[in-house]
GROMACS .gro file of C-alpha atoms in nm:
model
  247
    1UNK     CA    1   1.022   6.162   0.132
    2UNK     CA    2   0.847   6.428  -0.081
    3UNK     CA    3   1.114   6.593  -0.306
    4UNK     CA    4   0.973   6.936  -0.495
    5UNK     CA    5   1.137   7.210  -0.708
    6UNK     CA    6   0.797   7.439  -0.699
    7UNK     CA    7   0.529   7.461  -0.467
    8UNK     CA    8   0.346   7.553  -0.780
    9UNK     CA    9   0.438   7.210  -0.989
   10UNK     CA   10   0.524   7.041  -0.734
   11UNK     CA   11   0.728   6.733  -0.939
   12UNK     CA   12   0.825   6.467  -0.685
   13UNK     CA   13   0.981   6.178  -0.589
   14UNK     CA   14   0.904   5.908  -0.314
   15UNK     CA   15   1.200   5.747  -0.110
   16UNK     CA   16   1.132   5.458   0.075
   17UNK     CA   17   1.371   5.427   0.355
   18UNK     CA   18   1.467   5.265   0.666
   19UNK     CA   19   1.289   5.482   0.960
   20UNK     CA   20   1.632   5.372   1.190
   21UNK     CA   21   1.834   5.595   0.869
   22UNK     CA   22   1.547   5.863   0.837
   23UNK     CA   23   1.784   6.181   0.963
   24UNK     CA   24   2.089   6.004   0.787
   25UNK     CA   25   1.908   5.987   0.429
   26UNK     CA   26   1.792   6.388   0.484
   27UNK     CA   27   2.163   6.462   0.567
   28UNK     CA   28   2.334   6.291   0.279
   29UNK     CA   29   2.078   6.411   0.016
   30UNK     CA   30   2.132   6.773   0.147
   31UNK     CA   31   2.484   6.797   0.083
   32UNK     CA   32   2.410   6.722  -0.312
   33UNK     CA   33   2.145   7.005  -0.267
   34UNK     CA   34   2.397   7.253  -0.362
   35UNK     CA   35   2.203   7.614  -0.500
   36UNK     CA   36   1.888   7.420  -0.627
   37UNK     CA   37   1.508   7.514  -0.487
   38UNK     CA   38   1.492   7.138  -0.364
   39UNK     CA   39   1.322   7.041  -0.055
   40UNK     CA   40   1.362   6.754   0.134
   41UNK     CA   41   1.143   6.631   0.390
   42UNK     CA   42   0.955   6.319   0.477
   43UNK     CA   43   0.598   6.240   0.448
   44UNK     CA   44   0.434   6.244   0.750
   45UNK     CA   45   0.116   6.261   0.583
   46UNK     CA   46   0.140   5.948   0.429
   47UNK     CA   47   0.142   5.583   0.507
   48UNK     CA   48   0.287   5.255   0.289
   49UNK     CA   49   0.199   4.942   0.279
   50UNK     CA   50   0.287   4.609   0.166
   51UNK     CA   51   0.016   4.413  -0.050
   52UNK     CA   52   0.157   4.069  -0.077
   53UNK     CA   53   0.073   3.773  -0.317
   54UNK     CA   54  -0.327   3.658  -0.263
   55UNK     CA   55  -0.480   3.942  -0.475
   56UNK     CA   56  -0.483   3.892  -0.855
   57UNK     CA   57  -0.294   4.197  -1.057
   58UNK     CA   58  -0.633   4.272  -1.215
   59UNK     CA   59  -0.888   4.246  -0.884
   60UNK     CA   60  -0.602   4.519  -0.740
   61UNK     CA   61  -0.620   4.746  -1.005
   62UNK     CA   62  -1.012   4.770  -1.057
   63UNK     CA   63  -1.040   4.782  -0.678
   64UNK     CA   64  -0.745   5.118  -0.721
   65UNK     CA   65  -1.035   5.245  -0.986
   66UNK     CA   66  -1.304   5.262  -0.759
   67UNK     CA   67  -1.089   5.437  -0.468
   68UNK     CA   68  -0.886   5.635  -0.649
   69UNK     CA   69  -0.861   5.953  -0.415
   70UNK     CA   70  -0.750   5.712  -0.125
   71UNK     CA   71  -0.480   5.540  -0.286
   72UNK     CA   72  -0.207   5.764  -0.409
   73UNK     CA   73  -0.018   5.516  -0.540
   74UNK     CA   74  -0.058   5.103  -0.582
   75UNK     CA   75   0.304   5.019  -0.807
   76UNK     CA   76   0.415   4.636  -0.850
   77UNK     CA   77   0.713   4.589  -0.639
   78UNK     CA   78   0.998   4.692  -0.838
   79UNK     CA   79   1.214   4.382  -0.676
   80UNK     CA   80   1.059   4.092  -0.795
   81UNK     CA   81   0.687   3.964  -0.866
   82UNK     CA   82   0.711   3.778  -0.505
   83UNK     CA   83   0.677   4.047  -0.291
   84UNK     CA   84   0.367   4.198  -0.485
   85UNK     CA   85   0.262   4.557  -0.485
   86UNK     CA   86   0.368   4.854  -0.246
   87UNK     CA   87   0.042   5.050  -0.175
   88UNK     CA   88   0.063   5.453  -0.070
   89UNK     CA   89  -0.213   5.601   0.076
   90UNK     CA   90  -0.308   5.937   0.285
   91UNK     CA   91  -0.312   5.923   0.665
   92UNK     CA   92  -0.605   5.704   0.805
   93UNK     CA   93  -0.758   5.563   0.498
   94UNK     CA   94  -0.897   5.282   0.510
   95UNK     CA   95  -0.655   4.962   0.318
   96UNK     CA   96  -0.924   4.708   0.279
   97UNK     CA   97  -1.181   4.974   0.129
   98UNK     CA   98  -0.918   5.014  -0.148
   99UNK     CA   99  -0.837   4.616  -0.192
  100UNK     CA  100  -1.180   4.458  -0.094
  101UNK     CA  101  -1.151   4.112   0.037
  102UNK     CA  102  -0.774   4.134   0.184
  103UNK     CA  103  -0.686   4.100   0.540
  104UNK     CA  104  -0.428   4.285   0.755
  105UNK     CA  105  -0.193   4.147   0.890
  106UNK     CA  106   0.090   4.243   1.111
  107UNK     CA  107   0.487   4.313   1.064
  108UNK     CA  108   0.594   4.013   1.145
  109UNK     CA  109   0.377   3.828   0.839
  110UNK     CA  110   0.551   4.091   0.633
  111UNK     CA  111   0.898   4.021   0.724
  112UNK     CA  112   0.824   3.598   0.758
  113UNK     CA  113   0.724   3.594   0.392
  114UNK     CA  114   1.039   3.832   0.271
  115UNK     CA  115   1.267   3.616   0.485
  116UNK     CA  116   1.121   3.303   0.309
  117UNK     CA  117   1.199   3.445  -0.021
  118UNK     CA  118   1.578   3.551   0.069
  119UNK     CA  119   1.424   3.981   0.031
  120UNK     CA  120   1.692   4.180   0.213
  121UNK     CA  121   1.577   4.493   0.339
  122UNK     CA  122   1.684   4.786   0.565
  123UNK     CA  123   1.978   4.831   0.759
  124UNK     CA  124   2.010   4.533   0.945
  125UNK     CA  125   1.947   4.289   0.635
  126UNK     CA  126   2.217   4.498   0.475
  127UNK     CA  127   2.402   4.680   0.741
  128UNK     CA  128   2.597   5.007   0.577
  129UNK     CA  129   2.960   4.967   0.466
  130UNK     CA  130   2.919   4.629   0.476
  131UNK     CA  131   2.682   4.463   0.246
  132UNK     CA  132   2.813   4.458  -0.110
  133UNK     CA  133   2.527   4.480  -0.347
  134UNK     CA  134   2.617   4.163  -0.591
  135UNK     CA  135   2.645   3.953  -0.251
  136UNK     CA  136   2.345   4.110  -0.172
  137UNK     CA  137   2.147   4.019  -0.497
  138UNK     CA  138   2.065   4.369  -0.574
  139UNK     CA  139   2.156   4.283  -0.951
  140UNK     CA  140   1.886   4.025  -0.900
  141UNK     CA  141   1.624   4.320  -0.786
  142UNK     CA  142   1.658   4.593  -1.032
  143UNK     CA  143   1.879   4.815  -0.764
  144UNK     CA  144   2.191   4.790  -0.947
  145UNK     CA  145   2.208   4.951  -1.293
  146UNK     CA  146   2.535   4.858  -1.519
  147UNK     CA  147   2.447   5.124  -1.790
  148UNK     CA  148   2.437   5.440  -1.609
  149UNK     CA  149   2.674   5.554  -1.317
  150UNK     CA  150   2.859   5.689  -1.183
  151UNK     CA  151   2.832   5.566  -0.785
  152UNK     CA  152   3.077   5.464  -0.502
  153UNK     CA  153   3.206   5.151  -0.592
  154UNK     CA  154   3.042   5.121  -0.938
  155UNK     CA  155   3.408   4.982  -1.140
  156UNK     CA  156   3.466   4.724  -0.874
  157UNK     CA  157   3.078   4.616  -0.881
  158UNK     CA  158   3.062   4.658  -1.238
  159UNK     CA  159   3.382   4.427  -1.304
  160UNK     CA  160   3.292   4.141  -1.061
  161UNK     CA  161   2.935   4.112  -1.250
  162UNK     CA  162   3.097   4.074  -1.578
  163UNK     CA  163   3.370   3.823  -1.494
  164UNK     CA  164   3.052   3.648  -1.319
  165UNK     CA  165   3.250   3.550  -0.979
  166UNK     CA  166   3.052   3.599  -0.668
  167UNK     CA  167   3.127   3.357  -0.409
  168UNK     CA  168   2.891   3.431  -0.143
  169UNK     CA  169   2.504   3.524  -0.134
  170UNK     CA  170   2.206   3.631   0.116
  171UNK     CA  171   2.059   3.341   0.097
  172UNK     CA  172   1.691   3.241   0.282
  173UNK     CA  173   1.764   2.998   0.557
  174UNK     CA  174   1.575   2.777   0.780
  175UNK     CA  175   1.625   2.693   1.167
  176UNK     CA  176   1.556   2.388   1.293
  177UNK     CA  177   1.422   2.522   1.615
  178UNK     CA  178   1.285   2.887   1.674
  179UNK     CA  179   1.507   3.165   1.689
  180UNK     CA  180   1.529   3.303   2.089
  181UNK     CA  181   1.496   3.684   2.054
  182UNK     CA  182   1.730   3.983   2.090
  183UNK     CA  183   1.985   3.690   2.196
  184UNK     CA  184   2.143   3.663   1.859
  185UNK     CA  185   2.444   3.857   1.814
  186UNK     CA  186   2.504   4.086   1.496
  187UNK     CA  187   2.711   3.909   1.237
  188UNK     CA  188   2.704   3.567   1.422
  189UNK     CA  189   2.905   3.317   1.288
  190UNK     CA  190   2.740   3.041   1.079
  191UNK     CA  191   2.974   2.674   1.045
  192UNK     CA  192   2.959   2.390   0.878
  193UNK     CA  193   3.030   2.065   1.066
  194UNK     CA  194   3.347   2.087   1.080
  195UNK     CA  195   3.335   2.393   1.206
  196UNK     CA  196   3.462   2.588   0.890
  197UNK     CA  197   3.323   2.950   0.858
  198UNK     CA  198   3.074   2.899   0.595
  199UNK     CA  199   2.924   3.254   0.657
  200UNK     CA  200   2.732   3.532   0.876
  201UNK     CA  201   2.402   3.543   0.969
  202UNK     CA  202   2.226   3.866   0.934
  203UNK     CA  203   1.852   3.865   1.049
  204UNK     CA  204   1.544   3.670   1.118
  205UNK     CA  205   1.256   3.611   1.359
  206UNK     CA  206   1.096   3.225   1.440
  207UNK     CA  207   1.245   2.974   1.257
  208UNK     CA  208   1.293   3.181   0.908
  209UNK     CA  209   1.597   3.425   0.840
  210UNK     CA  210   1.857   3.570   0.587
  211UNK     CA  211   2.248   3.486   0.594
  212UNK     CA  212   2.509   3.592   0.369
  213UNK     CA  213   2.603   3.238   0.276
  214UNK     CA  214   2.956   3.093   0.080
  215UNK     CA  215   2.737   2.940  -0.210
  216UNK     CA  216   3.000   2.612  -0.236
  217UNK     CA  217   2.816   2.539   0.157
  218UNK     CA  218   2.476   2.597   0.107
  219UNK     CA  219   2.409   2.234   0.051
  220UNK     CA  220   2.620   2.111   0.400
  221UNK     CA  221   2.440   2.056   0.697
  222UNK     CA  222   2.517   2.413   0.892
  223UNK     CA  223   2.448   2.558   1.208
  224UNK     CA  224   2.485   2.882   1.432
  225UNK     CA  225   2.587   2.887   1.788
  226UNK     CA  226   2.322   3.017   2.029
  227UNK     CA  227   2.446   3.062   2.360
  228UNK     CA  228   2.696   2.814   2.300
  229UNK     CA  229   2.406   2.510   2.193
  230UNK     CA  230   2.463   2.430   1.817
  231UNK     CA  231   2.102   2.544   1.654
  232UNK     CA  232   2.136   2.318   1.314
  233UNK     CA  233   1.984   2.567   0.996
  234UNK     CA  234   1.913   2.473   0.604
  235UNK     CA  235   1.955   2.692   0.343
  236UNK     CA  236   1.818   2.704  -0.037
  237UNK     CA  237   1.849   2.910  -0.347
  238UNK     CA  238   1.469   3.109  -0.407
  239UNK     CA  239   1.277   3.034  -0.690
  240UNK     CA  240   1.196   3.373  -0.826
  241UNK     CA  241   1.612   3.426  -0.830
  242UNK     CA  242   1.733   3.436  -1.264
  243UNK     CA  243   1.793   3.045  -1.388
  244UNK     CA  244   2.148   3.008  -1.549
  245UNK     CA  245   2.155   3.008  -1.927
  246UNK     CA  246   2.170   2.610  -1.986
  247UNK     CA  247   2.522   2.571  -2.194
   0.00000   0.00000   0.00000
Protein backbone atom coordinates (compact mmCIF):
# COMPACT_ATOMS: atom_id res chain seq x y z
CA UNK A 1 0.00 0.00 0.00
CA UNK A 2 0.92 3.63 -0.79
CA UNK A 3 -0.54 5.86 2.01
CA UNK A 4 -0.37 9.92 1.07
CA UNK A 5 -1.77 13.09 2.70
CA UNK A 6 -0.71 15.38 -0.53
CA UNK A 7 -0.24 14.60 -3.97
CA UNK A 8 2.17 17.45 -3.66
CA UNK A 9 4.43 15.80 -0.63
CA UNK A 10 3.37 12.83 -1.04
CA UNK A 11 4.68 11.27 2.67
CA UNK A 12 4.06 7.52 2.64
CA UNK A 13 4.00 4.42 4.09
CA UNK A 14 4.46 0.78 2.69
CA UNK A 15 2.22 -2.15 4.08
CA UNK A 16 3.19 -5.44 3.37
CA UNK A 17 0.27 -7.68 3.47
CA UNK A 18 -1.18 -10.94 2.76
CA UNK A 19 -2.65 -10.67 -1.02
CA UNK A 20 -5.61 -13.41 0.39
CA UNK A 21 -6.43 -10.06 3.13
CA UNK A 22 -5.71 -7.30 0.41
CA UNK A 23 -9.62 -5.87 0.35
CA UNK A 24 -9.84 -6.71 4.19
CA UNK A 25 -6.64 -4.47 5.14
CA UNK A 26 -8.22 -1.44 2.69
CA UNK A 27 -11.53 -1.89 4.64
CA UNK A 28 -10.29 -1.82 8.18
CA UNK A 29 -7.79 1.06 7.57
CA UNK A 30 -10.72 3.09 6.01
CA UNK A 31 -12.88 3.12 8.88
CA UNK A 32 -9.91 4.95 11.01
CA UNK A 33 -9.83 7.34 7.93
CA UNK A 34 -12.31 9.49 9.55
CA UNK A 35 -12.14 13.47 7.85
CA UNK A 36 -8.34 13.15 6.97
CA UNK A 37 -7.01 13.65 3.07
CA UNK A 38 -5.60 9.96 3.38
CA UNK A 39 -5.58 7.63 0.55
CA UNK A 40 -5.37 4.19 0.58
CA UNK A 41 -4.60 2.04 -2.19
CA UNK A 42 -2.18 -0.66 -3.09
CA UNK A 43 0.78 -0.58 -5.25
CA UNK A 44 0.27 -2.08 -8.30
CA UNK A 45 3.21 -0.47 -9.63
CA UNK A 46 5.48 -2.10 -7.52
CA UNK A 47 6.94 -5.47 -6.84
CA UNK A 48 8.81 -7.02 -3.42
CA UNK A 49 11.08 -9.31 -3.01
CA UNK A 50 12.81 -11.43 -0.63
CA UNK A 51 16.78 -11.32 -0.64
CA UNK A 52 17.76 -14.11 1.62
CA UNK A 53 21.12 -14.93 3.42
CA UNK A 54 24.12 -15.55 0.56
CA UNK A 55 24.81 -11.83 -0.13
CA UNK A 56 27.09 -9.99 2.35
CA UNK A 57 25.30 -6.67 3.99
CA UNK A 58 28.03 -4.63 2.28
CA UNK A 59 28.13 -6.39 -1.53
CA UNK A 60 24.04 -5.49 -1.20
CA UNK A 61 24.38 -2.11 -0.42
CA UNK A 62 27.18 -1.01 -3.01
CA UNK A 63 25.30 -3.10 -5.58
CA UNK A 64 21.80 -0.62 -4.24
CA UNK A 65 24.50 2.39 -5.11
CA UNK A 66 25.03 1.60 -8.50
CA UNK A 67 21.14 0.96 -9.29
CA UNK A 68 19.70 3.28 -7.33
CA UNK A 69 16.66 4.41 -9.59
CA UNK A 70 15.63 0.62 -9.81
CA UNK A 71 15.54 -0.21 -6.32
CA UNK A 72 13.20 1.87 -4.30
CA UNK A 73 13.89 0.38 -1.35
CA UNK A 74 16.52 -2.60 -0.08
CA UNK A 75 15.70 -2.50 4.19
CA UNK A 76 17.16 -5.47 6.46
CA UNK A 77 14.28 -7.53 7.46
CA UNK A 78 12.88 -5.98 10.42
CA UNK A 79 12.17 -9.71 11.96
CA UNK A 80 15.35 -11.09 12.49
CA UNK A 81 18.89 -11.13 10.64
CA UNK A 82 17.79 -14.77 9.18
CA UNK A 83 15.49 -13.82 6.77
CA UNK A 84 17.83 -11.02 5.25
CA UNK A 85 16.68 -8.00 3.35
CA UNK A 86 13.16 -7.19 1.72
CA UNK A 87 13.98 -5.55 -1.69
CA UNK A 88 11.19 -3.00 -3.46
CA UNK A 89 11.52 -2.26 -6.81
CA UNK A 90 9.32 -0.66 -9.84
CA UNK A 91 7.41 -3.00 -12.16
CA UNK A 92 9.78 -5.12 -14.45
CA UNK A 93 13.16 -4.20 -13.23
CA UNK A 94 15.49 -6.30 -13.42
CA UNK A 95 16.52 -8.08 -9.48
CA UNK A 96 19.86 -9.47 -10.39
CA UNK A 97 21.01 -6.09 -12.17
CA UNK A 98 20.49 -4.54 -8.68
CA UNK A 99 22.23 -7.57 -6.58
CA UNK A 100 24.84 -8.89 -9.16
CA UNK A 101 25.74 -12.45 -8.67
CA UNK A 102 22.32 -13.72 -6.92
CA UNK A 103 20.02 -16.21 -8.36
CA UNK A 104 16.19 -16.38 -8.41
CA UNK A 105 14.61 -18.62 -7.10
CA UNK A 106 11.03 -19.59 -6.71
CA UNK A 107 8.25 -19.36 -3.77
CA UNK A 108 8.65 -22.38 -2.56
CA UNK A 109 12.68 -21.74 -1.66
CA UNK A 110 11.24 -18.70 0.04
CA UNK A 111 8.78 -20.32 2.21
CA UNK A 112 11.29 -23.77 2.80
CA UNK A 113 13.92 -21.51 4.34
CA UNK A 114 11.20 -19.38 6.61
CA UNK A 115 9.65 -22.70 7.62
CA UNK A 116 13.18 -23.94 8.63
CA UNK A 117 13.67 -20.99 10.78
CA UNK A 118 10.08 -21.26 12.63
CA UNK A 119 9.10 -17.37 10.40
CA UNK A 120 5.31 -17.26 10.60
CA UNK A 121 3.79 -15.33 8.00
CA UNK A 122 0.37 -14.49 6.45
CA UNK A 123 -2.87 -15.72 7.25
CA UNK A 124 -2.52 -19.23 7.28
CA UNK A 125 0.80 -19.26 9.49
CA UNK A 126 -1.26 -17.06 11.77
CA UNK A 127 -4.85 -17.46 10.91
CA UNK A 128 -6.99 -14.19 12.29
CA UNK A 129 -8.64 -14.41 15.72
CA UNK A 130 -6.67 -17.10 16.43
CA UNK A 131 -3.00 -16.71 16.65
CA UNK A 132 -1.98 -14.86 19.80
CA UNK A 133 1.08 -12.86 19.12
CA UNK A 134 3.40 -14.09 22.27
CA UNK A 135 2.50 -17.80 21.04
CA UNK A 136 3.30 -16.56 17.90
CA UNK A 137 6.82 -15.07 18.75
CA UNK A 138 5.96 -11.72 17.53
CA UNK A 139 7.79 -10.33 20.78
CA UNK A 140 10.67 -12.27 19.32
CA UNK A 141 10.31 -10.19 15.80
CA UNK A 142 9.97 -6.63 16.70
CA UNK A 143 5.92 -6.76 15.95
CA UNK A 144 4.91 -6.37 19.41
CA UNK A 145 5.78 -3.09 21.15
CA UNK A 146 5.26 -3.00 25.20
CA UNK A 147 5.90 0.84 25.39
CA UNK A 148 3.38 2.31 23.21
CA UNK A 149 -0.35 1.14 22.77
CA UNK A 150 -3.00 1.15 22.86
CA UNK A 151 -4.28 -2.12 20.60
CA UNK A 152 -6.90 -4.96 20.96
CA UNK A 153 -5.67 -7.12 23.43
CA UNK A 154 -2.58 -5.09 24.47
CA UNK A 155 -3.27 -5.56 28.79
CA UNK A 156 -3.73 -9.26 28.39
CA UNK A 157 -0.52 -9.49 25.97
CA UNK A 158 1.25 -7.04 27.92
CA UNK A 159 0.64 -8.98 31.36
CA UNK A 160 1.44 -12.54 30.12
CA UNK A 161 5.00 -11.12 28.79
CA UNK A 162 5.84 -9.74 32.10
CA UNK A 163 4.85 -12.65 34.34
CA UNK A 164 6.98 -14.59 31.52
CA UNK A 165 4.35 -17.66 31.16
CA UNK A 166 3.79 -18.79 27.67
CA UNK A 167 3.17 -22.35 27.38
CA UNK A 168 2.97 -22.96 23.81
CA UNK A 169 5.05 -21.68 20.66
CA UNK A 170 5.20 -21.84 16.63
CA UNK A 171 7.78 -23.82 16.59
CA UNK A 172 9.80 -25.14 13.11
CA UNK A 173 9.12 -28.79 12.72
CA UNK A 174 10.36 -31.58 10.67
CA UNK A 175 8.42 -34.59 8.92
CA UNK A 176 9.80 -37.65 8.61
CA UNK A 177 8.31 -38.27 5.24
CA UNK A 178 7.02 -35.50 2.73
CA UNK A 179 4.02 -33.71 3.37
CA UNK A 180 1.04 -34.99 0.64
CA UNK A 181 -0.52 -31.70 -0.59
CA UNK A 182 -3.83 -29.90 -0.06
CA UNK A 183 -4.60 -33.23 2.06
CA UNK A 184 -3.74 -31.71 5.35
CA UNK A 185 -6.54 -30.36 7.20
CA UNK A 186 -6.45 -26.77 8.87
CA UNK A 187 -5.56 -26.97 12.51
CA UNK A 188 -4.72 -30.77 12.40
CA UNK A 189 -4.07 -32.28 15.47
CA UNK A 190 -0.43 -33.00 16.43
CA UNK A 191 0.07 -36.07 19.48
CA UNK A 192 2.52 -37.33 21.29
CA UNK A 193 2.72 -41.13 21.68
CA UNK A 194 0.40 -41.52 23.81
CA UNK A 195 -1.76 -39.80 21.98
CA UNK A 196 -1.96 -36.59 24.24
CA UNK A 197 -2.73 -33.31 22.29
CA UNK A 198 0.60 -31.80 22.26
CA UNK A 199 -0.55 -29.11 19.69
CA UNK A 200 -1.85 -27.89 16.07
CA UNK A 201 -0.17 -27.85 13.08
CA UNK A 202 -0.47 -24.80 11.00
CA UNK A 203 1.45 -24.92 7.60
CA UNK A 204 4.17 -26.40 5.56
CA UNK A 205 5.14 -27.85 2.18
CA UNK A 206 7.79 -31.15 1.74
CA UNK A 207 9.04 -32.30 4.73
CA UNK A 208 9.50 -28.68 6.58
CA UNK A 209 6.54 -26.80 8.43
CA UNK A 210 5.38 -24.56 11.40
CA UNK A 211 3.14 -25.87 14.45
CA UNK A 212 2.02 -24.10 17.38
CA UNK A 213 3.70 -26.51 19.75
CA UNK A 214 3.11 -27.05 23.96
CA UNK A 215 6.91 -26.24 24.65
CA UNK A 216 6.97 -29.10 27.75
CA UNK A 217 6.51 -31.70 24.23
CA UNK A 218 8.77 -30.43 21.90
CA UNK A 219 11.39 -32.90 22.90
CA UNK A 220 8.77 -36.24 22.66
CA UNK A 221 8.70 -38.15 19.71
CA UNK A 222 5.31 -36.56 17.94
CA UNK A 223 3.35 -37.16 15.04
CA UNK A 224 0.24 -35.94 12.91
CA UNK A 225 -2.35 -38.15 11.44
CA UNK A 226 -2.50 -38.12 7.64
CA UNK A 227 -5.33 -39.89 6.36
CA UNK A 228 -5.41 -41.90 9.31
CA UNK A 229 -1.32 -43.24 8.83
CA UNK A 230 0.70 -41.77 11.81
CA UNK A 231 3.40 -39.36 9.84
CA UNK A 232 6.14 -39.21 12.89
CA UNK A 233 7.55 -35.13 12.96
CA UNK A 234 10.58 -33.48 15.16
CA UNK A 235 10.54 -30.27 16.37
CA UNK A 236 13.41 -27.73 17.68
CA UNK A 237 13.77 -24.33 19.17
CA UNK A 238 15.62 -21.82 16.16
CA UNK A 239 18.80 -20.46 16.75
CA UNK A 240 18.30 -16.85 15.93
CA UNK A 241 15.25 -17.03 18.80
CA UNK A 242 16.67 -14.59 22.31
CA UNK A 243 18.94 -17.07 24.74
CA UNK A 244 17.59 -16.96 28.41
CA UNK A 245 19.53 -14.76 30.79
CA UNK A 246 21.81 -17.60 32.51
CA UNK A 247 20.73 -17.23 36.46
Amino acid sequence: FRLHESPEEEPHILLECDSGVLDAIQKHLKLYKIRRKVNIAPCLDLSLWAVVPGERAGDIANSLAKCADQALILTPDPRTEVMGWRLITKKGANPLEIIPGSCIGNVQDYHRHRYKQGIPEGVKDLPPGVALPLESNLAYMNGISFTKGCYIGQELTARTHHVGVIRKRLLPVHFSAPLPKDSIPEGAEILTESGKSAGKFRAGGGELGIALLRLANVNEPLYLNIAGDKVKLTANIPEWWPKPASK
